[in-house]
Amino acid sequence: MNDHVVLECRDLHKSFTEGELDVSVLKGADLQIHRAEKLAIVGPSGCGKSTLLHLLGGLDKADKGEVFIDGESIWQVDEGTRCRMRNRTLGFVYQFHHLLAEFTAQENVAMPLMVGGELASLAMQRAQEMLTLVGLGARLKHKPAQLSGGERQRAAIARALVTRPLCLLADEPTGNLDQATAAQVFELLLRLNIEQQIALVMVTHDRHLAKRMDRILHLDAGQVSQQEYNSN
Ligand SMILES: Nc1ncnc2c1ncn2[C@@H]1O[C@H](COP(=O)(O)OP(=O)(O)OP(=O)(O)O)[C@@H](O)[C@H]1O
Ligand SMILES: [Mg+2]
């Protein structure tokens, strides 16, 4: 394993208050993700996997503990800096694609670059290259509703990776797809991991997919409790 840590969390605590009920989800979660590493996060439904991913991505703030993107603490800086760090370093893929319905695939993929201040023409060109890379070169002008489930998920991956992030956070990225399409999307993630040296953090319920990652982390009782190293 190389020693470039692209994303790290230390002692993360997170509770949610539901009326009278205080649900403590994370109770000191620690995690380091190295450059180009493939990591699976597994654990029973409701154990806090999505919560952990949200905190790692700076989409939500922990009650206690710290998150470091490429060595820098994300809550010690102002909002604008944090957004730039996130935009530059991380990509997100969710179980549901979250593409914007009124925009074409190409516009959707170009969006993170334009938000980051890139010229529209360059952003659209990069979006085309990225969509071609995920096998959607002939679907540039399609809107999400005109794409199949697998195509939408591939477009979402293209959008997540168009900024060339160091790390992709994926929450059950193939969970809504049929088996053949899920396999295709997963192979695509593995290929991009190798070709672009992107670290891959994937929440999955699929044991076979988890087995193909470098490490499997088990989330249990609010902590990263067990680690398995795969030899593949
Ligand atoms: N915004 C929220 N408000 C209140 N409770 C929440 C919130 N988000 C998550 N929770 C609670 O935190 C716990 C962990 O949720 P989380 O979504 O992280 O689980 P998960 O491991 O991703 O589960 P699954 O495998 O079903 O996706 C759940 O009990 C959930 O009810
Ligand atoms: Mg979840």
PDB file of C-alpha atoms and ligand atoms in Angstrom:
ATOM      1  CA  MET A   1       0.000   0.000   0.000  1.00  0.00           C
ATOM      2  CA  ASN A   2       1.308   3.478  -0.845  1.00  0.00           C
ATOM      3  CA  ASP A   3       1.491   6.130   1.885  1.00  0.00           C
ATOM      4  CA  HIS A   4      -0.509   8.866   0.169  1.00  0.00           C
ATOM      5  CA  VAL A   5      -3.681   9.146   2.272  1.00  0.00           C
ATOM      6  CA  VAL A   6      -6.313  10.871   0.137  1.00  0.00           C
ATOM      7  CA  LEU A   7      -9.135  10.756   2.661  1.00  0.00           C
ATOM      8  CA  GLU A   8      -9.160  10.114   6.368  1.00  0.00           C
ATOM      9  CA  CYS A   9     -11.513  10.317   9.311  1.00  0.00           C
ATOM     10  CA  ARG A  10     -10.641  10.164  12.988  1.00  0.00           C
ATOM     11  CA  ASP A  11     -12.953   9.349  15.850  1.00  0.00           C
ATOM     12  CA  LEU A  12     -16.182  10.284  14.070  1.00  0.00           C
ATOM     13  CA  HIS A  13     -19.293  10.458  16.242  1.00  0.00           C
ATOM     14  CA  LYS A  14     -22.748  11.113  14.877  1.00  0.00           C
ATOM     15  CA  SER A  15     -26.214  10.930  16.458  1.00  0.00           C
ATOM     16  CA  PHE A  16     -29.620  11.755  15.078  1.00  0.00           C
ATOM     17  CA  THR A  17     -32.441  13.009  17.251  1.00  0.00           C
ATOM     18  CA  GLU A  18     -35.856  11.677  16.319  1.00  0.00           C
ATOM     19  CA  GLY A  19     -38.393  13.301  18.628  1.00  0.00           C
ATOM     20  CA  GLU A  20     -37.539  11.984  22.082  1.00  0.00           C
ATOM     21  CA  LEU A  21     -35.219   9.377  20.670  1.00  0.00           C
ATOM     22  CA  ASP A  22     -31.494   9.930  20.359  1.00  0.00           C
ATOM     23  CA  VAL A  23     -29.993   7.458  17.914  1.00  0.00           C
ATOM     24  CA  SER A  24     -26.258   7.188  18.163  1.00  0.00           C
ATOM     25  CA  VAL A  25     -25.044   5.935  14.777  1.00  0.00           C
ATOM     26  CA  LEU A  26     -21.285   6.454  14.684  1.00  0.00           C
ATOM     27  CA  LYS A  27     -19.250   6.075  17.869  1.00  0.00           C
ATOM     28  CA  GLY A  28     -15.660   6.709  16.978  1.00  0.00           C
ATOM     29  CA  ALA A  29     -15.177   5.630  13.385  1.00  0.00           C
ATOM     30  CA  ASP A  30     -11.597   5.729  12.064  1.00  0.00           C
ATOM     31  CA  LEU A  31     -10.617   5.205   8.471  1.00  0.00           C
ATOM     32  CA  GLN A  32      -7.769   5.930   6.058  1.00  0.00           C
ATOM     33  CA  ILE A  33      -8.080   5.681   2.307  1.00  0.00           C
ATOM     34  CA  HIS A  34      -4.896   5.520   0.264  1.00  0.00           C
ATOM     35  CA  ARG A  35      -4.350   6.631  -3.299  1.00  0.00           C
ATOM     36  CA  ALA A  36      -5.867   4.258  -5.885  1.00  0.00           C
ATOM     37  CA  GLU A  37      -7.028   1.882  -3.167  1.00  0.00           C
ATOM     38  CA  LYS A  38     -10.248  -0.102  -3.502  1.00  0.00           C
ATOM     39  CA  LEU A  39     -12.231  -0.265  -0.306  1.00  0.00           C
ATOM     40  CA  ALA A  40     -15.572  -1.914   0.450  1.00  0.00           C
ATOM     41  CA  ILE A  41     -17.693  -0.853   3.416  1.00  0.00           C
ATOM     42  CA  VAL A  42     -20.142  -3.499   4.561  1.00  0.00           C
ATOM     43  CA  GLY A  43     -22.542  -3.932   7.469  1.00  0.00           C
ATOM     44  CA  PRO A  44     -26.229  -4.502   8.170  1.00  0.00           C
ATOM     45  CA  SER A  45     -28.925  -2.085   7.036  1.00  0.00           C
ATOM     46  CA  GLY A  46     -29.109   0.920   9.340  1.00  0.00           C
ATOM     47  CA  CYS A  47     -25.590   0.503  10.785  1.00  0.00           C
ATOM     48  CA  GLY A  48     -24.468   3.878   9.430  1.00  0.00           C
ATOM     49  CA  LYS A  49     -22.700   3.211   6.124  1.00  0.00           C
ATOM     50  CA  SER A  50     -24.404   6.035   4.243  1.00  0.00           C
ATOM     51  CA  THR A  51     -23.950   8.320   7.245  1.00  0.00           C
ATOM     52  CA  LEU A  52     -20.218   7.547   7.231  1.00  0.00           C
ATOM     53  CA  LEU A  53     -19.981   8.245   3.491  1.00  0.00           C
ATOM     54  CA  HIS A  54     -21.815  11.561   3.894  1.00  0.00           C
ATOM     55  CA  LEU A  55     -19.436  12.618   6.659  1.00  0.00           C
ATOM     56  CA  LEU A  56     -16.378  11.493   4.674  1.00  0.00           C
ATOM     57  CA  GLY A  57     -17.595  13.585   1.756  1.00  0.00           C
ATOM     58  CA  GLY A  58     -18.199  16.653   3.910  1.00  0.00           C
ATOM     59  CA  LEU A  59     -21.902  16.645   3.003  1.00  0.00           C
ATOM     60  CA  ASP A  60     -22.765  16.543   6.684  1.00  0.00           C
ATOM     61  CA  LYS A  61     -20.842  17.431   9.845  1.00  0.00           C
ATOM     62  CA  ALA A  62     -19.955  14.997  12.603  1.00  0.00           C
ATOM     63  CA  ASP A  63     -20.799  15.774  16.251  1.00  0.00           C
ATOM     64  CA  LYS A  64     -17.206  14.982  17.079  1.00  0.00           C
ATOM     65  CA  GLY A  65     -14.105  13.916  15.181  1.00  0.00           C
ATOM     66  CA  GLU A  66     -12.329  15.118  12.071  1.00  0.00           C
ATOM     67  CA  VAL A  67     -12.234  14.498   8.336  1.00  0.00           C
ATOM     68  CA  PHE A  68      -9.132  15.188   6.268  1.00  0.00           C
ATOM     69  CA  ILE A  69      -9.164  15.522   2.502  1.00  0.00           C
ATOM     70  CA  ASP A  70      -5.649  15.054   1.142  1.00  0.00           C
ATOM     71  CA  GLY A  71      -4.253  15.865   4.592  1.00  0.00           C
ATOM     72  CA  GLU A  72      -6.314  18.978   5.242  1.00  0.00           C
ATOM     73  CA  SER A  73      -9.017  19.160   7.904  1.00  0.00           C
ATOM     74  CA  ILE A  74     -12.247  20.079   6.103  1.00  0.00           C
ATOM     75  CA  TRP A  75     -14.048  21.733   9.015  1.00  0.00           C
ATOM     76  CA  GLN A  76     -11.143  24.024   9.926  1.00  0.00           C
ATOM     77  CA  VAL A  77     -11.627  25.990   6.709  1.00  0.00           C
ATOM     78  CA  ASP A  78     -14.428  28.252   5.472  1.00  0.00           C
ATOM     79  CA  GLU A  79     -17.380  27.022   3.413  1.00  0.00           C
ATOM     80  CA  GLY A  80     -15.960  28.168   0.052  1.00  0.00           C
ATOM     81  CA  THR A  81     -12.615  26.442   0.628  1.00  0.00           C
ATOM     82  CA  ARG A  82     -14.377  23.270   1.775  1.00  0.00           C
ATOM     83  CA  CYS A  83     -16.521  23.220  -1.382  1.00  0.00           C
ATOM     84  CA  ARG A  84     -13.431  23.657  -3.545  1.00  0.00           C
ATOM     85  CA  MET A  85     -11.586  20.842  -1.705  1.00  0.00           C
ATOM     86  CA  ARG A  86     -14.593  18.584  -2.188  1.00  0.00           C
ATOM     87  CA  ASN A  87     -15.080  19.535  -5.819  1.00  0.00           C
ATOM     88  CA  ARG A  88     -11.392  19.020  -6.599  1.00  0.00           C
ATOM     89  CA  THR A  89     -10.774  15.821  -4.683  1.00  0.00           C
ATOM     90  CA  LEU A  90     -13.963  13.790  -4.346  1.00  0.00           C
ATOM     91  CA  GLY A  91     -16.631  12.313  -6.565  1.00  0.00           C
ATOM     92  CA  PHE A  92     -19.955  10.863  -5.399  1.00  0.00           C
ATOM     93  CA  VAL A  93     -22.183   8.158  -6.799  1.00  0.00           C
ATOM     94  CA  TYR A  94     -25.397   7.218  -5.057  1.00  0.00           C
ATOM     95  CA  GLN A  95     -27.749   4.269  -5.337  1.00  0.00           C
ATOM     96  CA  PHE A  96     -30.130   6.611  -7.115  1.00  0.00           C
ATOM     97  CA  HIS A  97     -28.436   8.566  -9.912  1.00  0.00           C
ATOM     98  CA  HIS A  98     -29.584  12.148  -8.983  1.00  0.00           C
ATOM     99  CA  LEU A  99     -29.112  13.408 -12.533  1.00  0.00           C
ATOM    100  CA  LEU A 100     -31.018  16.597 -13.296  1.00  0.00           C
ATOM    101  CA  ALA A 101     -34.059  15.724 -15.420  1.00  0.00           C
ATOM    102  CA  GLU A 102     -34.195  18.856 -17.546  1.00  0.00           C
ATOM    103  CA  PHE A 103     -30.562  18.637 -18.695  1.00  0.00           C
ATOM    104  CA  THR A 104     -28.924  16.311 -21.242  1.00  0.00           C
ATOM    105  CA  ALA A 105     -26.417  13.653 -20.195  1.00  0.00           C
ATOM    106  CA  GLN A 106     -23.604  15.853 -21.491  1.00  0.00           C
ATOM    107  CA  GLU A 107     -24.840  18.927 -19.586  1.00  0.00           C
ATOM    108  CA  ASN A 108     -25.239  16.868 -16.420  1.00  0.00           C
ATOM    109  CA  VAL A 109     -21.675  15.607 -16.673  1.00  0.00           C
ATOM    110  CA  ALA A 110     -20.320  19.075 -17.522  1.00  0.00           C
ATOM    111  CA  MET A 111     -22.007  20.586 -14.449  1.00  0.00           C
ATOM    112  CA  PRO A 112     -19.317  19.905 -11.784  1.00  0.00           C
ATOM    113  CA  LEU A 113     -16.667  21.458 -14.044  1.00  0.00           C
ATOM    114  CA  MET A 114     -18.758  24.565 -14.655  1.00  0.00           C
ATOM    115  CA  VAL A 115     -19.486  24.867 -10.934  1.00  0.00           C
ATOM    116  CA  GLY A 116     -15.705  24.688 -10.478  1.00  0.00           C
ATOM    117  CA  GLY A 117     -15.297  27.678 -12.805  1.00  0.00           C
ATOM    118  CA  GLU A 118     -14.378  25.903 -16.050  1.00  0.00           C
ATOM    119  CA  LEU A 119     -15.383  27.454 -19.388  1.00  0.00           C
ATOM    120  CA  ALA A 120     -18.643  25.970 -20.689  1.00  0.00           C
ATOM    121  CA  SER A 121     -17.122  24.902 -24.014  1.00  0.00           C
ATOM    122  CA  LEU A 122     -14.231  23.084 -22.313  1.00  0.00           C
ATOM    123  CA  ALA A 123     -16.558  21.534 -19.747  1.00  0.00           C
ATOM    124  CA  MET A 124     -18.824  20.212 -22.501  1.00  0.00           C
ATOM    125  CA  GLN A 125     -15.827  18.777 -24.343  1.00  0.00           C
ATOM    126  CA  ARG A 126     -14.552  17.016 -21.214  1.00  0.00           C
ATOM    127  CA  ALA A 127     -18.076  15.736 -20.555  1.00  0.00           C
ATOM    128  CA  GLN A 128     -18.176  14.238 -24.036  1.00  0.00           C
ATOM    129  CA  GLU A 129     -14.824  12.484 -23.474  1.00  0.00           C
ATOM    130  CA  MET A 130     -15.970  11.139 -20.119  1.00  0.00           C
ATOM    131  CA  LEU A 131     -19.300   9.894 -21.474  1.00  0.00           C
ATOM    132  CA  THR A 132     -17.452   8.205 -24.330  1.00  0.00           C
ATOM    133  CA  LEU A 133     -15.173   6.534 -21.781  1.00  0.00           C
ATOM    134  CA  VAL A 134     -18.179   5.027 -19.970  1.00  0.00           C
ATOM    135  CA  GLY A 135     -19.691   3.861 -23.259  1.00  0.00           C
ATOM    136  CA  LEU A 136     -22.260   6.632 -23.691  1.00  0.00           C
ATOM    137  CA  GLY A 137     -20.669   8.513 -26.569  1.00  0.00           C
ATOM    138  CA  ALA A 138     -23.858   8.035 -28.581  1.00  0.00           C
ATOM    139  CA  ARG A 139     -26.130   9.320 -25.804  1.00  0.00           C
ATOM    140  CA  LEU A 140     -24.799  12.855 -25.268  1.00  0.00           C
ATOM    141  CA  LYS A 141     -28.036  14.673 -26.009  1.00  0.00           C
ATOM    142  CA  HIS A 142     -30.313  12.219 -24.194  1.00  0.00           C
ATOM    143  CA  LYS A 143     -32.071  13.398 -21.066  1.00  0.00           C
ATOM    144  CA  PRO A 144     -32.059  11.068 -18.014  1.00  0.00           C
ATOM    145  CA  ALA A 145     -35.622   9.884 -18.732  1.00  0.00           C
ATOM    146  CA  GLN A 146     -34.465   8.734 -22.182  1.00  0.00           C
ATOM    147  CA  LEU A 147     -31.657   6.586 -20.752  1.00  0.00           C
ATOM    148  CA  SER A 148     -31.873   3.070 -19.308  1.00  0.00           C
ATOM    149  CA  GLY A 149     -31.133   2.453 -15.622  1.00  0.00           C
ATOM    150  CA  GLY A 150     -27.607   1.240 -16.357  1.00  0.00           C
ATOM    151  CA  GLU A 151     -26.965   4.132 -18.716  1.00  0.00           C
ATOM    152  CA  ARG A 152     -28.127   6.608 -16.070  1.00  0.00           C
ATOM    153  CA  GLN A 153     -25.800   5.071 -13.512  1.00  0.00           C
ATOM    154  CA  ARG A 154     -22.904   5.219 -15.974  1.00  0.00           C
ATOM    155  CA  ALA A 155     -23.744   8.886 -16.664  1.00  0.00           C
ATOM    156  CA  ALA A 156     -23.702   9.487 -12.887  1.00  0.00           C
ATOM    157  CA  ILE A 157     -20.263   7.861 -12.715  1.00  0.00           C
ATOM    158  CA  ALA A 158     -19.057  10.025 -15.605  1.00  0.00           C
ATOM    159  CA  ARG A 159     -20.315  13.095 -13.731  1.00  0.00           C
ATOM    160  CA  ALA A 160     -18.555  11.996 -10.537  1.00  0.00           C
ATOM    161  CA  LEU A 161     -15.259  11.411 -12.322  1.00  0.00           C
ATOM    162  CA  VAL A 162     -15.184  14.289 -14.806  1.00  0.00           C
ATOM    163  CA  THR A 163     -13.267  16.463 -12.335  1.00  0.00           C
ATOM    164  CA  ARG A 164     -10.600  13.716 -12.036  1.00  0.00           C
ATOM    165  CA  PRO A 165     -11.065  13.270  -8.295  1.00  0.00           C
ATOM    166  CA  LEU A 166      -8.558  11.422  -6.108  1.00  0.00           C
ATOM    167  CA  CYS A 167     -11.340   9.418  -4.542  1.00  0.00           C
ATOM    168  CA  LEU A 168     -14.788   8.207  -5.520  1.00  0.00           C
ATOM    169  CA  LEU A 169     -17.345   7.640  -2.768  1.00  0.00           C
ATOM    170  CA  ALA A 170     -20.014   5.259  -4.018  1.00  0.00           C
ATOM    171  CA  ASP A 171     -23.073   4.271  -1.992  1.00  0.00           C
ATOM    172  CA  GLU A 172     -24.412   1.002  -3.418  1.00  0.00           C
ATOM    173  CA  PRO A 173     -23.758   2.240  -6.957  1.00  0.00           C
ATOM    174  CA  THR A 174     -25.118  -0.933  -8.523  1.00  0.00           C
ATOM    175  CA  GLY A 175     -27.899  -1.590  -6.010  1.00  0.00           C
ATOM    176  CA  ASN A 176     -30.733  -0.588  -8.342  1.00  0.00           C
ATOM    177  CA  LEU A 177     -29.482  -2.415 -11.422  1.00  0.00           C
ATOM    178  CA  ASP A 178     -30.110  -5.905 -12.789  1.00  0.00           C
ATOM    179  CA  GLN A 179     -27.281  -8.372 -12.350  1.00  0.00           C
ATOM    180  CA  ALA A 180     -25.746  -8.055 -15.818  1.00  0.00           C
ATOM    181  CA  THR A 181     -25.865  -4.242 -15.786  1.00  0.00           C
ATOM    182  CA  ALA A 182     -24.568  -4.161 -12.211  1.00  0.00           C
ATOM    183  CA  ALA A 183     -21.598  -6.279 -13.282  1.00  0.00           C
ATOM    184  CA  GLN A 184     -20.935  -3.942 -16.214  1.00  0.00           C
ATOM    185  CA  VAL A 185     -21.041  -0.823 -14.022  1.00  0.00           C
ATOM    186  CA  PHE A 186     -18.790  -2.474 -11.422  1.00  0.00           C
ATOM    187  CA  GLU A 187     -16.230  -3.471 -14.092  1.00  0.00           C
ATOM    188  CA  LEU A 188     -16.283   0.134 -15.282  1.00  0.00           C
ATOM    189  CA  LEU A 189     -15.462   1.354 -11.757  1.00  0.00           C
ATOM    190  CA  LEU A 190     -12.567  -1.114 -11.524  1.00  0.00           C
ATOM    191  CA  ARG A 191     -11.262  -0.022 -14.912  1.00  0.00           C
ATOM    192  CA  LEU A 192     -11.394   3.676 -13.981  1.00  0.00           C
ATOM    193  CA  ASN A 193      -9.713   2.859 -10.670  1.00  0.00           C
ATOM    194  CA  ILE A 194      -6.746   1.430 -12.575  1.00  0.00           C
ATOM    195  CA  GLU A 195      -6.687   3.818 -15.537  1.00  0.00           C
ATOM    196  CA  GLN A 196      -7.118   7.026 -13.548  1.00  0.00           C
ATOM    197  CA  GLN A 197      -5.653   5.846 -10.222  1.00  0.00           C
ATOM    198  CA  ILE A 198      -8.804   6.868  -8.376  1.00  0.00           C
ATOM    199  CA  ALA A 199      -9.372   5.490  -4.898  1.00  0.00           C
ATOM    200  CA  LEU A 200     -12.710   3.717  -4.691  1.00  0.00           C
ATOM    201  CA  VAL A 201     -14.794   3.599  -1.516  1.00  0.00           C
ATOM    202  CA  MET A 202     -17.865   1.519  -2.122  1.00  0.00           C
ATOM    203  CA  VAL A 203     -20.713   0.642   0.204  1.00  0.00           C
ATOM    204  CA  THR A 204     -22.178  -2.656  -0.897  1.00  0.00           C
ATOM    205  CA  HIS A 205     -24.378  -5.490   0.314  1.00  0.00           C
ATOM    206  CA  ASP A 206     -22.910  -7.736  -2.348  1.00  0.00           C
ATOM    207  CA  ARG A 207     -20.312 -10.080  -0.901  1.00  0.00           C
ATOM    208  CA  HIS A 208     -18.914 -10.978  -4.325  1.00  0.00           C
ATOM    209  CA  LEU A 209     -18.307  -7.333  -5.228  1.00  0.00           C
ATOM    210  CA  ALA A 210     -16.733  -6.659  -1.827  1.00  0.00           C
ATOM    211  CA  LYS A 211     -14.362  -9.582  -2.370  1.00  0.00           C
ATOM    212  CA  ARG A 212     -12.938  -7.904  -5.454  1.00  0.00           C
ATOM    213  CA  MET A 213     -11.822  -4.810  -3.557  1.00  0.00           C
ATOM    214  CA  ASP A 214      -8.424  -4.546  -1.793  1.00  0.00           C
ATOM    215  CA  ARG A 215      -9.924  -4.233   1.688  1.00  0.00           C
ATOM    216  CA  ILE A 216     -13.309  -4.858   3.279  1.00  0.00           C
ATOM    217  CA  LEU A 217     -14.247  -2.757   6.312  1.00  0.00           C
ATOM    218  CA  HIS A 218     -17.063  -3.916   8.560  1.00  0.00           C
ATOM    219  CA  LEU A 219     -19.059  -1.217  10.260  1.00  0.00           C
ATOM    220  CA  ASP A 220     -20.331  -2.536  13.554  1.00  0.00           C
ATOM    221  CA  ALA A 221     -21.719  -0.785  16.645  1.00  0.00           C
ATOM    222  CA  GLY A 222     -20.735   2.576  15.186  1.00  0.00           C
ATOM    223  CA  GLN A 223     -17.099   1.687  14.649  1.00  0.00           C
ATOM    224  CA  VAL A 224     -14.946   0.262  11.900  1.00  0.00           C
ATOM    225  CA  SER A 225     -14.542  -3.014  13.684  1.00  0.00           C
ATOM    226  CA  GLN A 226     -13.035  -5.541  11.321  1.00  0.00           C
ATOM    227  CA  GLN A 227     -10.822  -5.496   8.314  1.00  0.00           C
ATOM    228  CA  GLU A 228     -10.304  -8.146   5.705  1.00  0.00           C
ATOM    229  CA  TYR A 229      -7.548  -7.975   3.132  1.00  0.00           C
ATOM    230  CA  ASN A 230      -8.373  -9.571  -0.185  1.00  0.00           C
ATOM    231  CA  SER A 231      -5.716 -11.108  -2.326  1.00  0.00           C
ATOM    232  CA  ASN A 232      -6.737 -10.567  -5.909  1.00  0.00           C
TER     233      ASN A 232
HETATM  234  N1  LIG B   1     -31.126  12.493   8.622  1.00  0.00           N
HETATM  235  C1  LIG B   1     -31.425  11.553   9.529  1.00  0.00           C
HETATM  236  N2  LIG B   1     -32.261  11.831  10.550  1.00  0.00           N
HETATM  237  C2  LIG B   1     -32.547  10.912  11.481  1.00  0.00           C
HETATM  238  N3  LIG B   1     -32.034   9.659  11.487  1.00  0.00           N
HETATM  239  C3  LIG B   1     -31.199   9.327  10.495  1.00  0.00           C
HETATM  240  C4  LIG B   1     -30.847  10.243   9.465  1.00  0.00           C
HETATM  241  N4  LIG B   1     -29.982   9.637   8.616  1.00  0.00           N
HETATM  242  C5  LIG B   1     -29.817   8.386   9.102  1.00  0.00           C
HETATM  243  N5  LIG B   1     -30.528   8.199  10.234  1.00  0.00           N
HETATM  244  C6  LIG B   1     -30.550   6.970  11.041  1.00  0.00           C
HETATM  245  O1  LIG B   1     -29.223   6.538  11.197  1.00  0.00           O
HETATM  246  C7  LIG B   1     -29.121   5.129  11.064  1.00  0.00           C
HETATM  247  C8  LIG B   1     -28.071   4.803  10.021  1.00  0.00           C
HETATM  248  O2  LIG B   1     -28.550   5.207   8.745  1.00  0.00           O
HETATM  249  P1  LIG B   1     -27.698   4.950   7.412  1.00  0.00           P
HETATM  250  O3  LIG B   1     -28.501   5.482   6.300  1.00  0.00           O
HETATM  251  O4  LIG B   1     -26.332   5.486   7.594  1.00  0.00           O
HETATM  252  O5  LIG B   1     -27.633   3.352   7.366  1.00  0.00           O
HETATM  253  P2  LIG B   1     -27.001   2.385   6.264  1.00  0.00           P
HETATM  254  O6  LIG B   1     -25.976   1.548   6.933  1.00  0.00           O
HETATM  255  O7  LIG B   1     -26.589   3.175   5.086  1.00  0.00           O
HETATM  256  O8  LIG B   1     -28.250   1.459   5.888  1.00  0.00           O
HETATM  257  P3  LIG B   1     -28.694   0.821   4.476  1.00  0.00           P
HETATM  258  O9  LIG B   1     -27.805  -0.374   4.264  1.00  0.00           O
HETATM  259  O10 LIG B   1     -30.098   0.426   4.708  1.00  0.00           O
HETATM  260  O11 LIG B   1     -28.543   1.869   3.416  1.00  0.00           O
HETATM  261  C9  LIG B   1     -30.516   4.634  10.748  1.00  0.00           C
HETATM  262  O12 LIG B   1     -31.052   4.054  11.909  1.00  0.00           O
HETATM  263  C10 LIG B   1     -31.282   5.856  10.334  1.00  0.00           C
HETATM  264  O13 LIG B   1     -32.618   5.782  10.761  1.00  0.00           O
HETATM  265 MG    MG B   2     -27.308   3.350   3.125  1.00  0.00          MG
END
